[in-house]
mmCIF file of C-alpha atoms in Angstrom:
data_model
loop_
_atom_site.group_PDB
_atom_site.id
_atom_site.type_symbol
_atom_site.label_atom_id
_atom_site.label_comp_id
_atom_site.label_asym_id
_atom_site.label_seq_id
_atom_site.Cartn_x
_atom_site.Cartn_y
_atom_site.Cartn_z
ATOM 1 C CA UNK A 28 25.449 10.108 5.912
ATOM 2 C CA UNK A 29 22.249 11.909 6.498
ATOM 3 C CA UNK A 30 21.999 15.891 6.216
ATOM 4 C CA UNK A 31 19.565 17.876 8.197
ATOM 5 C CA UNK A 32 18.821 21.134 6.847
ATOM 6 C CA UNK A 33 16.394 23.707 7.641
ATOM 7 C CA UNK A 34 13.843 25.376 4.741
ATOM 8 C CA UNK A 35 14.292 28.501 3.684
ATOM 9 C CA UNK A 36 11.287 31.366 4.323
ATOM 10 C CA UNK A 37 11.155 32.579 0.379
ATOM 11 C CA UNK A 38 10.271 29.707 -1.590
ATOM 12 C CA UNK A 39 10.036 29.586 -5.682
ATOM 13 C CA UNK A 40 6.147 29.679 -7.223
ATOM 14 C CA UNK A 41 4.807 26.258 -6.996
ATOM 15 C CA UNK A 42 5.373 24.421 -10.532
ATOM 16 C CA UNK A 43 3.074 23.404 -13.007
ATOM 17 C CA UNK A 44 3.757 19.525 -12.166
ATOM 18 C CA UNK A 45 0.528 17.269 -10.983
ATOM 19 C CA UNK A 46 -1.167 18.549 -7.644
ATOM 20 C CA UNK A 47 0.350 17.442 -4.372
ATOM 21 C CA UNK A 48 0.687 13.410 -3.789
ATOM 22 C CA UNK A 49 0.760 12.729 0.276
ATOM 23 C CA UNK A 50 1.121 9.530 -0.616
ATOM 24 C CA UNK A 51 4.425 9.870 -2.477
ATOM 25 C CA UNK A 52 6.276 11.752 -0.031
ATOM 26 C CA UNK A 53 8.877 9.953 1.499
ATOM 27 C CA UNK A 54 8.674 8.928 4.893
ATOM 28 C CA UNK A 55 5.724 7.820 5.124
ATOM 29 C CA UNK A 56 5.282 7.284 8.721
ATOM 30 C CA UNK A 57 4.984 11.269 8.792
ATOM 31 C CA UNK A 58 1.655 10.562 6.473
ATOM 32 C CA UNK A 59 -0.957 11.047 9.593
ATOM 33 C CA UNK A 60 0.797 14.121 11.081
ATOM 34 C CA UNK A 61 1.346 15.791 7.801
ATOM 35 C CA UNK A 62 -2.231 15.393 6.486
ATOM 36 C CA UNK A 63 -3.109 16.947 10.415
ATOM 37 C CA UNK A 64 -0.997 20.417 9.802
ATOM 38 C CA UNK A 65 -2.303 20.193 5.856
ATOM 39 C CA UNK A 66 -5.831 20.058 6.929
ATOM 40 C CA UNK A 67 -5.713 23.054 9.618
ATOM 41 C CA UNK A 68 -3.530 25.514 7.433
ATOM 42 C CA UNK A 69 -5.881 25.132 4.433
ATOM 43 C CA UNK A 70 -8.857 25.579 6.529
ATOM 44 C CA UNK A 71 -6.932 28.513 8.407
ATOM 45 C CA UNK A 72 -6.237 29.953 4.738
ATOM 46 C CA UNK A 73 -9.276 29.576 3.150
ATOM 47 C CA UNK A 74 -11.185 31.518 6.187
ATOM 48 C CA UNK A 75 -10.422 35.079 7.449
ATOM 49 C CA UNK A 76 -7.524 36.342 5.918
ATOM 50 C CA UNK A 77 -6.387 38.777 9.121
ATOM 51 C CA UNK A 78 -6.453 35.940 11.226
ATOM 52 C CA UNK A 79 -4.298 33.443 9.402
ATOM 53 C CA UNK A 80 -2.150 36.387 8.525
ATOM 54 C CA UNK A 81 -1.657 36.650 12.483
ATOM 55 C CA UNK A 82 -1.292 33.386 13.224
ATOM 56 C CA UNK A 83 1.438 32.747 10.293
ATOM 57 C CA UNK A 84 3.433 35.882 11.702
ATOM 58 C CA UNK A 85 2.974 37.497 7.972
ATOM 59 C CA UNK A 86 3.270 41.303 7.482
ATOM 60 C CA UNK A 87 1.169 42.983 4.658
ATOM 61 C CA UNK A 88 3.581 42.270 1.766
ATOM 62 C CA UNK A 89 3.421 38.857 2.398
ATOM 63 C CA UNK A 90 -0.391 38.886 2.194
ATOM 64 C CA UNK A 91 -0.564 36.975 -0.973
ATOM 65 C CA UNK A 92 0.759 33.742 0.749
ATOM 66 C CA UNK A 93 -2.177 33.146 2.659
ATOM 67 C CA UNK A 94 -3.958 32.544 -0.908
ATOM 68 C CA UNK A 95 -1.442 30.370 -1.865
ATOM 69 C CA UNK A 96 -1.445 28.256 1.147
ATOM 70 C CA UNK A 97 -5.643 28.079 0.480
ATOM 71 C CA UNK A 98 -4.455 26.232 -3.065
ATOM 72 C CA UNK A 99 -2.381 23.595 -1.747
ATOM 73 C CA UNK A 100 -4.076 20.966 -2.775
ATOM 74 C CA UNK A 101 -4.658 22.020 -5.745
ATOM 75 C CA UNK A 102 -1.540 23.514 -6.725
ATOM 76 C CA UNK A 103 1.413 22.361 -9.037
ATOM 77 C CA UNK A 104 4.728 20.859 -7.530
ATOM 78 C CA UNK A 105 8.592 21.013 -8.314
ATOM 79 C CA UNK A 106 10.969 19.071 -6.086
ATOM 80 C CA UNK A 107 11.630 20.173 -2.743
ATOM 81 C CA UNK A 108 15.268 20.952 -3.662
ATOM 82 C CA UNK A 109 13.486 23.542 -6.667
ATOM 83 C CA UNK A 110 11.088 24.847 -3.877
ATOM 84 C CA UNK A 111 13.645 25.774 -1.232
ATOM 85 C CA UNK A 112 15.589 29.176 -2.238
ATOM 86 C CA UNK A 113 17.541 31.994 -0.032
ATOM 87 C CA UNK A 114 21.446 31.894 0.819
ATOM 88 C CA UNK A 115 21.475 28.294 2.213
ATOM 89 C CA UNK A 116 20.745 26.836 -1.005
ATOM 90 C CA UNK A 117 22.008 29.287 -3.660
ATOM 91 C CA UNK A 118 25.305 28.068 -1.976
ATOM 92 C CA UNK A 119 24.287 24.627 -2.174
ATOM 93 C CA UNK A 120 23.462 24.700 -6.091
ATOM 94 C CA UNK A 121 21.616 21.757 -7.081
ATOM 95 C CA UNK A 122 20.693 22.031 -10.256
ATOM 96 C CA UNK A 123 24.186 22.783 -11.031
ATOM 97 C CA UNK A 124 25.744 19.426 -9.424
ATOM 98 C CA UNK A 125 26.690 16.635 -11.646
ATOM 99 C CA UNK A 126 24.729 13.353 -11.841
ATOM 100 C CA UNK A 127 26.925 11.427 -9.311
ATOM 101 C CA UNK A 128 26.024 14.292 -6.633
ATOM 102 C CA UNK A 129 22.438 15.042 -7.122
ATOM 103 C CA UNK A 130 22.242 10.830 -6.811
ATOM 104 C CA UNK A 131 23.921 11.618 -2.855
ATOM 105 C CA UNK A 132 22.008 14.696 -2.098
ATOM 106 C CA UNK A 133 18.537 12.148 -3.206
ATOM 107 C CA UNK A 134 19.590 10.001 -0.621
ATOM 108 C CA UNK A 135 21.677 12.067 2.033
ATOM 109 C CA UNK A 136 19.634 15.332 2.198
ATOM 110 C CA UNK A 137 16.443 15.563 4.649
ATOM 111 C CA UNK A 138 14.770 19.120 4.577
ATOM 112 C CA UNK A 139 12.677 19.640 8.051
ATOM 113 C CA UNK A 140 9.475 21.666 7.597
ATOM 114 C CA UNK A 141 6.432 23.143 9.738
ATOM 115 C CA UNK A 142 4.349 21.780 7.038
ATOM 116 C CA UNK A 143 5.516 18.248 6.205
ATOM 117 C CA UNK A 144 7.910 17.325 9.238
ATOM 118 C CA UNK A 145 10.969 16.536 6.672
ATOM 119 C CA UNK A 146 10.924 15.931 2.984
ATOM 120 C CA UNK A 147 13.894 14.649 0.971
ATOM 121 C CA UNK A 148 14.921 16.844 -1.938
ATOM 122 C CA UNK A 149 13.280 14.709 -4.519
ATOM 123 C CA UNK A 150 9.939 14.998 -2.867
ATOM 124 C CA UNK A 151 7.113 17.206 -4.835
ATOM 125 C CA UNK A 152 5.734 19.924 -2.895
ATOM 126 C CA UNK A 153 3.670 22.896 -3.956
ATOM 127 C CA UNK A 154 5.166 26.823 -2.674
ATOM 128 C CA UNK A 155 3.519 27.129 0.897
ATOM 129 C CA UNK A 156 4.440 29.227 4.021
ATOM 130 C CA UNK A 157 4.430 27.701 7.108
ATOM 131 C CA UNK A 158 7.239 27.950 9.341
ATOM 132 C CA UNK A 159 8.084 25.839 12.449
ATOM 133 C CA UNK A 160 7.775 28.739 14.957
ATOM 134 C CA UNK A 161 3.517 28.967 14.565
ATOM 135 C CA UNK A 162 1.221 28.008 16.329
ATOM 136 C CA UNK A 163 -2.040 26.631 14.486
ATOM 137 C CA UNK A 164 -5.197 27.503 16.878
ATOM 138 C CA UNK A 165 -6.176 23.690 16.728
ATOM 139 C CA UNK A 166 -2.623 21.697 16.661
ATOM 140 C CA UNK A 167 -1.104 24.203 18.538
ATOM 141 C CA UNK A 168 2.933 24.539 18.319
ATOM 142 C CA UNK A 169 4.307 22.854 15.627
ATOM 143 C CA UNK A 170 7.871 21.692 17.072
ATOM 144 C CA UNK A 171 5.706 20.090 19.324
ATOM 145 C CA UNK A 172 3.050 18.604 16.702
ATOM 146 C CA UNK A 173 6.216 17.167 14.952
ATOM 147 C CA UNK A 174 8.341 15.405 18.040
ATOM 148 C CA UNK A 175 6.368 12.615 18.654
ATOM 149 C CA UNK A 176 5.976 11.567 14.600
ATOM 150 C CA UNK A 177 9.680 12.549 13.678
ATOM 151 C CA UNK A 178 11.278 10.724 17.275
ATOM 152 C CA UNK A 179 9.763 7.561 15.702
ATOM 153 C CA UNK A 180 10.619 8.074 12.119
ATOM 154 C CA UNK A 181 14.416 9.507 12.322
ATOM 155 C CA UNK A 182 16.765 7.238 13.892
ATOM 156 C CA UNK A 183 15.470 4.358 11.388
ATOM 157 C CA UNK A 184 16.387 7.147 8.485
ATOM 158 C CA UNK A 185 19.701 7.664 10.096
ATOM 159 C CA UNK A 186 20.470 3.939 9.718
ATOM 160 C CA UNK A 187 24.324 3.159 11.469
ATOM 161 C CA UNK A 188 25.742 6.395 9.673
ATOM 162 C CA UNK A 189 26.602 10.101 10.524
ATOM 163 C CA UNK A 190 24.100 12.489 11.067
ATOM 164 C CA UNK A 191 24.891 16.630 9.816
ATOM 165 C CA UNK A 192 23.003 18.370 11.750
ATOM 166 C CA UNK A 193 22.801 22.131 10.140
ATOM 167 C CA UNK A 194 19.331 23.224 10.937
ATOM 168 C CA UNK A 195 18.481 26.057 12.749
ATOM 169 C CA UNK A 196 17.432 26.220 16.190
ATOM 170 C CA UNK A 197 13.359 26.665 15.581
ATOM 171 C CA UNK A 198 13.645 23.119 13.555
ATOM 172 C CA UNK A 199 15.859 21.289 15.657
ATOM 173 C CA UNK A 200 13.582 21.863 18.334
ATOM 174 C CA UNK A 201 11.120 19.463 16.831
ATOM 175 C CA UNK A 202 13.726 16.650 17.047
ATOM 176 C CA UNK A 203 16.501 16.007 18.565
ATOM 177 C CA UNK A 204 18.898 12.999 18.197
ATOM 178 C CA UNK A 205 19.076 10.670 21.385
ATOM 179 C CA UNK A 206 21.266 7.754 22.739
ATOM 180 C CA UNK A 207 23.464 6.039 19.898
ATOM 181 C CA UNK A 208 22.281 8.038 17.122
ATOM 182 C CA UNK A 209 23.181 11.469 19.104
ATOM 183 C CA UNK A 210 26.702 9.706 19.701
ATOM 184 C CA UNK A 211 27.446 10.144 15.376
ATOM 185 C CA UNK A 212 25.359 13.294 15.319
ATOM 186 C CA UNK A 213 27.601 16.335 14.610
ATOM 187 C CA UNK A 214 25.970 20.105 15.347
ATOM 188 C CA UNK A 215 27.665 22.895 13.011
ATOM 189 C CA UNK A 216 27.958 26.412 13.644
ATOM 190 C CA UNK A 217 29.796 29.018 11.324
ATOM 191 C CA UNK A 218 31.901 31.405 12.692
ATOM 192 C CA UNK A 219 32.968 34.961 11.634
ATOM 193 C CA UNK A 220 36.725 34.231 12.709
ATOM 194 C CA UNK A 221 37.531 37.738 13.489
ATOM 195 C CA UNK A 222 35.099 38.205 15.961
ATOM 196 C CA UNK A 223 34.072 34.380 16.690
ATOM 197 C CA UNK A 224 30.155 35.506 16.496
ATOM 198 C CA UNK A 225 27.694 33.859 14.191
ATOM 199 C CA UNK A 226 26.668 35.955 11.167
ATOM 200 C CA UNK A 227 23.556 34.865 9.163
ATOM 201 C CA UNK A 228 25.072 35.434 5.881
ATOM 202 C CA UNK A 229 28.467 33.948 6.318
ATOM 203 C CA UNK A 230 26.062 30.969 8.668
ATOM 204 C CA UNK A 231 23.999 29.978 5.465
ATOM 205 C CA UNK A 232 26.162 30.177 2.682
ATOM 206 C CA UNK A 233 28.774 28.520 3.997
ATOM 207 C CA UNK A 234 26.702 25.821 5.266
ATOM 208 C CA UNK A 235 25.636 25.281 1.809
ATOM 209 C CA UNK A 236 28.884 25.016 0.245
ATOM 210 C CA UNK A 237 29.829 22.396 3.013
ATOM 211 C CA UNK A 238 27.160 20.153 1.863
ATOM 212 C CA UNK A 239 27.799 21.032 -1.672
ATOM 213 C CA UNK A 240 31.584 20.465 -1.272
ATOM 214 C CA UNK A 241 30.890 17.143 0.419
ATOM 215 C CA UNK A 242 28.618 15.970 -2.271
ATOM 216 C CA UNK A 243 30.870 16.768 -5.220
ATOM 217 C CA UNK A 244 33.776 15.365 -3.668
ATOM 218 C CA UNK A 245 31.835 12.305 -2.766
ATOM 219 C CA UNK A 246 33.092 11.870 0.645
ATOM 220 C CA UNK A 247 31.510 9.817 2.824
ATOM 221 C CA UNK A 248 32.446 10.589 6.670
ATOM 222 C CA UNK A 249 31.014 7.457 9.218
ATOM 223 C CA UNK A 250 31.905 9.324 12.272
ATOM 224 C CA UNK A 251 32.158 12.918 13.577
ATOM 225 C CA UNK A 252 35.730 12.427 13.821
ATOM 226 C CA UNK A 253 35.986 11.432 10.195
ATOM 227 C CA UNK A 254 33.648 14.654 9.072
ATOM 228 C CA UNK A 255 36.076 16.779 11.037
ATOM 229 C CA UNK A 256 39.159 15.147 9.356
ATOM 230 C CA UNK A 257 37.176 15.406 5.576
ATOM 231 C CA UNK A 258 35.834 18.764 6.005
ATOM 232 C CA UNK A 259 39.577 19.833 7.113
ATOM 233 C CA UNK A 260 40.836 17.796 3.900
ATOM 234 C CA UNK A 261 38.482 20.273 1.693
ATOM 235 C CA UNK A 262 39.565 23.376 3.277
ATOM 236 C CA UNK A 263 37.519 23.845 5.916
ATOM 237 C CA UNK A 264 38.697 25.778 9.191
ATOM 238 C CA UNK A 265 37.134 23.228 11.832
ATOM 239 C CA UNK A 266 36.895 23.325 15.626
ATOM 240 C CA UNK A 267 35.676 20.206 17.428
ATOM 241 C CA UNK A 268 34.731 19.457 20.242
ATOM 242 C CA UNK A 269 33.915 15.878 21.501
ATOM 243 C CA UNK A 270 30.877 15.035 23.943
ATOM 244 C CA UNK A 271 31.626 14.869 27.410
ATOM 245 C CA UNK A 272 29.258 12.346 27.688
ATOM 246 C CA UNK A 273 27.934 9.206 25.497
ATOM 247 C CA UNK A 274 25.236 9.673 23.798
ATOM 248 C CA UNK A 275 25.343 13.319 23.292
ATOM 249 C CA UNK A 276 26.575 15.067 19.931
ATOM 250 C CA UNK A 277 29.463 16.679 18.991
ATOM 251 C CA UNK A 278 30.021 20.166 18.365
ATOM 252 C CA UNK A 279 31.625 21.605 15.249
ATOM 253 C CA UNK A 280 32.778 25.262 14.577
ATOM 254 C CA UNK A 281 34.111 26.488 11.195
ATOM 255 C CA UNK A 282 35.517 29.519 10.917
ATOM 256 C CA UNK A 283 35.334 31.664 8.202
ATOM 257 C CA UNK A 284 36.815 35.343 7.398
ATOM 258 C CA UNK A 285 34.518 36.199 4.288
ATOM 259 C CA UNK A 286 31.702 34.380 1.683
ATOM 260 C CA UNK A 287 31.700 35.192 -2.107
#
């Protein structure tokens, strides 16, 4: 099973681990279009603050990240899974799962990024901000930047299993599944059940607890079918609906009526 999840926006201070690695990123055929969007942003960074503060879509509190994006090749790195914070992952927890768990979020998890295209959780990265929606003046859109270099990447990462697709709209926009891989790809929305409309809290946290929840329970769904049928087995309230067509995903609601 692979998991695609978004980033989140806040991100914890870089660490005080060894400066960034390209090299020792995983997925390596990303290496080229990384180092492109790496190059730009520091350059962008390191020049007139107003403009990159424009260009990153960063109001005045959030002045200071334009500094730290300036450092990042100099900065310390955590993990990914350290670096990404906010509702998604608080639910998701971790540093709190047991050995067997963090082993299947190593190899299951895939984070997608404007900066680095997709990192696994294992991966150290410095604190940056860089979010799929901008538009660098030289690269231009970054969902764009990223299709080519992920289209050819992905479906040998998915390998013959499912694909989870939770990411947001902005990152799935910089790849989308085709053909056979598509036809095991299952899209997830969160519901408020009361009014069937999509609510950003009860959206991210319980999309974290389904990927924590399937991770400590170590199942190991093949199909869409079989997620439905787990997720259902774990408590879940799931709606599916099967692709009219092959090759296309499958859609998957759960409902909720409240997150804690």
């Amino acid at each position: 099973m692979l998991v695609l999840l978004p980033p989140s926006e806040g991100k914890a201070a870089s660490g005080r681990g060894a400066p960034l690695k390209p090299e020792s990123l995983s997925l390596p055929g990303l290496a080229g279009a990384r180092e492109a969007v790496l190059t730009e942003l520091v350059e962008l960074c390191c020049g007139d603050e107003e403009k990159a503060r424009e260009v990153l879509g960063l109001s005045e509190g959030l002045r200071g990240e334009v500094a730290k994006n300036a450092a990042l090749r100099t900065a310390g790195t955590r993990p990914a899974g350290e670096v990404y914070t906010g509702v998604l992952y608080d639910a998701l927890g971790l540093a709190t799962l047991d050995t067997a768990a963090k082993r299947r979020a190593a190899r299951s998890l895939l984070v997608f990024s404007g900066l680095w295209g997709a990192v696994r959780v294992t991966d150290r990265i410095p604190s940056y901000r860089c979010s799929m929606g901008v538009k660098l003046p030289g690269l231009g859109a970054l969902a764009g930047h990223w299709r080519a270099p992920l289209a050819s990447v992905l479906p040998e990462v998915a390998g013959q299993g499912l694909v989870l697709d939770l990411r947001s709209a902005a990152y799935a926009a910089a790849w989308k599944p085709k053909g056979e891989v598509a036809g095991r790809t299952a899209s997830v929305r969160v519901l408020h059940a009361p009014t069937r409309k999509v609510v950003s809290h009860f959206n991210k946290a319980t999309k974290g607890r389904i990927v924590r929840s399937l991770l400590t329970s170590g199942a190991a769904p093949q199909s869409p079918a079989a997620l439905v049928e787990a997720l259902r087995d774990l408590g879940y309230v799931v709606e599916a609906e099967a692709p009219v067509k092959a090759g296309q995903p499958w859609s998957l609601d759960v409902l909720v009526d409240e997150v804690h």
